[in-house]
CSV table of C-alpha atoms in Angstrom, one decimal:
chain,number,residue,atom,x,y,z
A,1,MET,CA,39.8,-71.7,52.5
A,2,THR,CA,41.4,-70.0,55.0
A,3,GLN,CA,41.6,-66.2,56.0
A,4,ASN,CA,44.4,-64.8,58.6
A,5,LYS,CA,44.6,-61.7,59.9
A,6,THR,CA,48.5,-60.0,59.8
A,7,THR,CA,48.3,-59.6,63.4
A,8,ASN,CA,49.3,-62.0,65.9
A,9,ILE,CA,46.4,-63.9,67.0
A,10,LEU,CA,48.2,-65.3,69.9
A,11,SER,CA,48.7,-61.9,71.4
A,12,ASN,CA,44.9,-61.7,71.8
A,13,PRO,CA,43.5,-62.6,75.6
A,14,PHE,CA,39.8,-62.3,74.3
A,15,LYS,CA,39.7,-65.3,71.7
A,16,GLU,CA,36.5,-67.1,71.2
A,17,LEU,CA,36.7,-70.1,69.3
A,18,SER,CA,33.5,-71.2,67.1
A,19,ILE,CA,33.1,-74.8,65.5
A,20,GLN,CA,30.3,-75.6,62.7
A,21,VAL,CA,30.3,-79.9,62.7
A,22,SER,CA,28.5,-81.9,60.0
A,23,LEU,CA,29.3,-85.1,58.5
A,24,SER,CA,30.2,-82.7,54.9
A,25,GLY,CA,32.9,-80.4,56.8
A,26,LEU,CA,34.2,-78.5,59.7
A,27,SER,CA,34.0,-74.8,59.9
A,28,PHE,CA,36.2,-73.0,62.3
A,29,CYS,CA,36.1,-69.2,63.3
A,30,ILE,CA,38.5,-67.4,65.8
A,31,LEU,CA,36.9,-64.3,66.9
A,32,ASP,CA,38.7,-61.5,68.6
A,33,GLY,CA,36.0,-60.5,70.8
A,34,ALA,CA,37.4,-57.3,72.4
A,35,ASN,CA,36.9,-55.7,68.9
A,36,ASN,CA,34.4,-58.2,67.0
A,37,GLU,CA,36.7,-58.6,64.5
A,38,ILE,CA,37.6,-62.0,62.8
A,39,ASP,CA,41.1,-63.4,63.1
A,40,LEU,CA,40.8,-66.5,61.6
A,41,LEU,CA,38.0,-68.4,59.2
A,42,ASP,CA,38.6,-71.8,58.4
A,43,ILE,CA,36.6,-74.1,56.0
A,44,ILE,CA,37.1,-77.9,55.6
A,45,SER,CA,35.1,-80.0,53.0
A,46,PHE,CA,35.2,-83.5,52.8
A,47,GLU,CA,35.6,-85.2,50.0
A,48,LYS,CA,33.0,-87.9,50.7
A,49,LYS,CA,30.5,-87.8,53.6
A,50,ALA,CA,32.0,-88.6,56.9
A,51,THR,CA,30.7,-90.7,59.5
A,52,PRO,CA,30.3,-89.3,63.0
A,53,GLU,CA,33.5,-91.3,64.1
A,54,ASN,CA,35.4,-89.8,61.3
A,55,LEU,CA,34.9,-86.4,62.6
A,56,ILE,CA,37.2,-86.7,65.6
A,57,GLN,CA,40.0,-87.4,63.7
A,58,HIS,CA,39.8,-84.1,61.2
A,59,LEU,CA,39.1,-82.2,64.5
A,60,GLU,CA,42.3,-83.6,65.9
A,61,ASN,CA,44.1,-83.0,62.4
A,62,TRP,CA,43.1,-79.1,63.0
A,63,PHE,CA,44.0,-78.4,66.5
A,64,SER,CA,47.6,-80.1,65.9
A,65,LYS,CA,48.1,-77.0,63.4
A,66,GLU,CA,51.2,-75.0,64.6
A,67,ASN,CA,49.0,-71.5,64.4
A,68,ILE,CA,46.3,-73.5,66.2
A,69,LYS,CA,47.6,-75.6,69.3
A,70,LYS,CA,49.2,-72.9,71.4
A,71,LEU,CA,45.9,-70.7,71.4
A,72,VAL,CA,44.0,-69.8,74.6
A,73,PHE,CA,40.5,-69.4,74.2
A,74,HIS,CA,38.0,-68.0,76.6
A,75,LYS,CA,34.8,-69.2,74.9
A,76,VAL,CA,34.2,-72.5,73.0
A,77,SER,CA,31.1,-73.0,70.7
A,78,VAL,CA,29.9,-76.1,69.0
A,79,ILE,CA,27.0,-75.7,66.1
A,80,HIS,CA,26.0,-79.3,65.3
A,81,GLU,CA,24.7,-79.7,61.8
A,82,ASN,CA,22.5,-82.5,61.0
A,83,ASP,CA,18.7,-83.6,60.2
A,84,LEU,CA,17.7,-84.9,63.6
A,85,SER,CA,16.1,-82.3,64.9
A,86,THR,CA,12.4,-81.2,65.5
A,87,PHE,CA,10.9,-77.7,67.1
A,88,VAL,CA,8.5,-78.0,69.8
A,89,PRO,CA,6.1,-75.1,71.1
A,90,LYS,CA,7.0,-74.2,74.6
A,91,SER,CA,3.4,-75.0,75.7
A,92,LEU,CA,3.7,-78.6,74.4
A,93,PHE,CA,7.2,-79.2,75.9
A,94,ASN,CA,8.0,-81.8,78.4
A,95,GLU,CA,11.8,-82.3,79.2
A,96,SER,CA,11.0,-85.9,79.9
A,97,ASN,CA,9.4,-86.5,76.4
A,98,LEU,CA,12.4,-85.5,74.2
A,99,SER,CA,12.5,-89.2,72.4
A,100,ASN,CA,9.0,-89.0,71.6
A,101,TYR,CA,9.4,-85.4,69.9
A,102,LEU,CA,11.6,-86.9,67.5
A,103,LYS,CA,10.8,-91.1,67.2
A,104,TYR,CA,8.1,-90.0,64.5
A,105,ASN,CA,10.4,-88.1,62.1
A,106,ILE,CA,13.9,-89.6,62.6
A,107,LYS,CA,15.3,-93.1,63.5
A,108,ILE,CA,16.4,-92.8,67.1
A,109,LEU,CA,18.7,-95.4,69.0
A,110,GLU,CA,18.1,-96.6,72.4
A,111,ASN,CA,21.5,-95.0,73.4
A,112,ASP,CA,21.2,-91.7,71.3
A,113,PHE,CA,21.9,-88.6,73.3
A,114,ILE,CA,19.1,-86.2,73.0
A,115,SER,CA,19.3,-82.2,73.7
A,116,PHE,CA,17.3,-79.0,73.3
A,117,ASP,CA,18.1,-75.5,72.8
A,118,GLU,CA,15.4,-73.0,74.1
A,119,LEU,CA,14.4,-70.1,71.9
A,120,LYS,CA,13.4,-68.0,74.9
A,121,GLU,CA,12.2,-64.9,73.1
A,122,HIS,CA,9.9,-67.2,70.4
A,123,ASP,CA,8.1,-69.6,72.8
A,124,LEU,CA,10.2,-72.8,71.0
A,125,TYR,CA,12.3,-75.2,71.8
A,126,ASN,CA,14.3,-77.4,69.1
A,127,VAL,CA,15.2,-81.0,70.3
A,128,TYR,CA,17.9,-82.9,68.4
A,129,VAL,CA,20.6,-85.3,68.7
A,130,PRO,CA,23.9,-83.6,68.8
A,131,PHE,CA,27.0,-85.6,68.0
A,132,ALA,CA,27.9,-87.0,71.1
A,133,ASN,CA,31.2,-87.8,70.5
A,134,VAL,CA,32.3,-84.5,69.1
A,135,ASN,CA,31.0,-82.9,72.7
A,136,ASN,CA,32.7,-85.2,74.4
A,137,TYR,CA,36.0,-84.4,72.6
A,138,ILE,CA,35.7,-80.7,73.1
A,139,PHE,CA,34.8,-81.2,76.9
A,140,ASP,CA,38.0,-83.3,77.7
A,141,LYS,CA,39.9,-80.3,75.8
A,142,PHE,CA,38.5,-77.7,76.8
A,143,GLY,CA,36.1,-78.1,79.8
A,144,ASP,CA,32.6,-76.3,80.0
A,145,PHE,CA,31.6,-75.1,76.5
A,146,GLU,CA,28.2,-74.0,74.9
A,147,TYR,CA,26.4,-75.8,72.0
A,148,LYS,CA,23.5,-75.4,69.9
A,149,HIS,CA,21.7,-77.2,66.7
A,150,PHE,CA,22.5,-75.2,63.5
A,151,SER,CA,18.8,-74.9,62.9
A,152,THR,CA,18.6,-72.9,66.1
A,153,ILE,CA,20.7,-70.4,64.8
A,154,LEU,CA,19.0,-70.3,61.4
A,155,ILE,CA,15.5,-69.8,63.0
A,156,GLU,CA,16.5,-67.1,65.5
A,157,THR,CA,18.2,-65.2,62.9
A,158,LEU,CA,15.1,-65.2,60.5
A,159,ILE,CA,12.7,-64.1,63.0
A,160,ASN,CA,15.0,-61.7,64.8
A,161,THR,CA,15.5,-60.2,61.0
A,162,ALA,CA,11.9,-60.1,60.5
A,163,LYS,CA,9.4,-57.7,61.1
A,164,LYS,CA,5.9,-58.0,62.8
A,165,SER,CA,4.1,-56.7,60.1
A,166,ASP,CA,5.7,-59.0,57.8
A,167,GLU,CA,3.0,-61.2,55.7
A,168,GLN,CA,3.6,-64.9,55.2
A,169,THR,CA,7.5,-65.1,53.8
A,170,LEU,CA,9.4,-68.2,52.8
A,171,TYR,CA,13.1,-68.8,53.1
A,172,ALA,CA,15.1,-71.5,51.9
A,173,TYR,CA,18.6,-71.7,53.1
A,174,ILE,CA,20.4,-73.7,50.7
A,175,SER,CA,23.6,-76.4,50.9
A,176,LYS,CA,25.4,-78.8,48.7
A,177,ASN,CA,22.5,-81.5,48.7
A,178,HIS,CA,19.7,-80.4,51.2
A,179,PHE,CA,18.0,-77.1,52.1
A,180,GLU,CA,15.8,-75.9,54.8
A,181,ILE,CA,12.7,-74.4,54.2
A,182,THR,CA,11.2,-71.9,56.7
A,183,VAL,CA,7.9,-69.9,56.8
A,184,LEU,CA,7.2,-67.1,58.6
A,185,ASP,CA,4.3,-65.2,59.5
A,186,GLN,CA,4.4,-61.6,61.4
A,187,LYS,CA,7.9,-63.2,63.3
A,188,LYS,CA,6.0,-66.3,64.3
A,189,LEU,CA,7.2,-69.9,62.7
A,190,VAL,CA,4.9,-71.6,60.8
A,191,LEU,CA,6.9,-74.6,59.1
A,192,TYR,CA,10.5,-75.5,59.2
A,193,ASN,CA,11.7,-78.6,57.3
A,194,THR,CA,14.7,-80.1,55.9
A,195,TYR,CA,14.8,-81.6,52.2
A,196,GLN,CA,17.3,-83.7,50.1
A,197,TYR,CA,17.6,-82.8,46.5
A,198,GLN,CA,20.1,-84.1,43.8
A,199,GLN,CA,18.6,-81.9,40.9
A,200,LYS,CA,16.8,-78.6,40.4
A,201,GLU,CA,13.3,-80.5,39.9
A,202,ASP,CA,13.9,-81.8,43.4
A,203,PHE,CA,14.4,-78.6,44.6
A,204,ILE,CA,11.1,-76.6,43.0
A,205,TYR,CA,9.2,-79.8,43.5
A,206,HIS,CA,9.8,-79.4,47.3
A,207,LEU,CA,9.4,-75.6,46.9
A,208,LEU,CA,6.2,-75.4,45.4
A,209,PHE,CA,4.6,-78.1,47.5
A,210,VAL,CA,5.5,-76.4,50.4
A,211,ILE,CA,3.5,-73.2,48.9
A,212,GLU,CA,0.7,-75.7,47.7
A,213,GLN,CA,0.1,-76.9,51.3
A,214,LEU,CA,0.1,-74.0,53.4
A,215,ASN,CA,-2.1,-72.2,50.3
A,216,LEU,CA,0.6,-69.6,49.7
A,217,ASN,CA,0.4,-67.6,46.5
A,218,PRO,CA,3.5,-68.0,44.4
A,219,GLU,CA,2.0,-64.9,42.7
A,220,GLU,CA,2.6,-63.1,46.2
A,221,THR,CA,4.6,-64.7,48.4
A,222,PRO,CA,7.9,-63.1,49.0
A,223,THR,CA,10.6,-65.7,48.7
A,224,TYR,CA,14.7,-65.5,50.1
A,225,LEU,CA,16.9,-67.7,49.3
A,226,LEU,CA,19.9,-68.0,51.3
A,227,GLY,CA,23.3,-69.9,51.6
A,228,ASP,CA,24.9,-71.8,48.5
A,229,ILE,CA,23.2,-69.9,46.0
A,230,SER,CA,23.9,-67.1,43.3
A,231,GLU,CA,21.9,-65.7,40.4
A,232,ASP,CA,23.9,-68.4,38.0
A,233,SER,CA,22.6,-71.2,39.8
A,234,GLU,CA,20.2,-73.3,38.8
A,235,LEU,CA,18.4,-73.6,41.4
A,236,TYR,CA,17.6,-70.1,41.3
A,237,LYS,CA,16.9,-69.8,37.8
A,238,ILE,CA,14.1,-72.4,38.2
A,239,ALA,CA,12.8,-70.6,41.0
A,240,TYR,CA,12.6,-67.5,39.5
A,241,GLN,CA,10.3,-69.4,36.4
A,242,TYR,CA,7.6,-70.4,39.0
A,243,ILE,CA,7.8,-67.6,41.8
A,244,ARG,CA,7.2,-63.9,41.2
A,245,HIS,CA,9.0,-62.3,44.2
A,246,VAL,CA,12.0,-64.6,44.7
A,247,GLU,CA,15.2,-63.0,45.4
A,248,ILE,CA,19.0,-63.9,46.7
A,249,SER,CA,19.4,-62.1,50.1
A,250,ASN,CA,22.6,-61.4,52.3
A,251,SER,CA,20.8,-59.2,54.6
A,252,PHE,CA,21.0,-61.8,57.4
A,253,TYR,CA,24.8,-61.2,58.3
A,254,PRO,CA,25.4,-60.2,61.8
A,255,LYS,CA,26.0,-56.3,61.8
A,256,LYS,CA,28.5,-56.7,65.0
A,257,ILE,CA,31.0,-58.1,62.3
A,258,LYS,CA,33.4,-55.2,61.0
A,259,GLU,CA,32.5,-54.1,57.3
A,260,THR,CA,36.2,-54.9,56.6
A,261,THR,CA,35.8,-58.8,57.1
A,262,GLU,CA,32.5,-59.1,55.8
A,263,PRO,CA,32.9,-59.2,52.0
A,264,THR,CA,35.4,-62.1,52.1
A,265,ILE,CA,33.6,-64.4,54.9
A,266,LYS,CA,29.8,-64.2,53.1
A,267,ASN,CA,29.6,-67.4,51.6
A,268,SER,CA,27.1,-70.7,52.2
A,269,ASN,CA,29.7,-71.9,54.8
A,270,THR,CA,30.0,-69.3,57.1
A,271,PHE,CA,26.1,-68.1,57.5
A,272,ILE,CA,25.0,-69.9,60.8
A,273,LEU,CA,28.9,-69.9,61.8
A,274,LEU,CA,28.8,-65.7,61.6
A,275,ASN,CA,25.3,-65.6,63.3
A,276,SER,CA,26.4,-67.7,66.1
A,277,LEU,CA,28.8,-65.2,67.5
């Protein structure tokens, strides 16, 4: 999917490029930083799961497009989407122990580069393995740039939107073959985890398991579904059978993006990308 404005984006000196990178696809957003309007939005989905090495070729193909290769950006950001991450409370965080935070949850290699994001307002750190070859490629092409893990943006968005008075609330951010469950209690992170699914039964099993393990009440706990989900989805229909207060929410998109662009860009591929701007 590509969205182009009729204005000439080459004439805009305040362009910001954001790239979301995953093994299932790439998303690109060019923002007019002066007016908070999107100049271009491009979503590329891979037919089959890529390898980290393949990502460079896909990036090179995109940057070689005629309408892209002449552009100059004053800011470049990269979002790494994978399940190689874990959140650590500030009180337990030590930069010299990064591999120890990950080794019990994921398989890490001796030469893996490990990074972290600081969620300053929430006393949390997100420790993760980025796509190091993508970072190297972007640095060689643009010089200094910013990068984060996609779950950092997801958690910050949910916490910043929540209210201090909110009771325990469950959020499920749904993608094609996986989804992330986040539970907040009065703007505090209680749980974050990633789950794989193939069928709707896998989805509801993990959802109800989390509810049970945290002693939540499916009759009372507010549950919001975000991302690749609609009221026609089998995932929504089965969740509605077992959870009383479940709804699909689009209220977490950034308010600073002009209303004229929002209706065409709200989908599962743009939620994280737009909230990173």
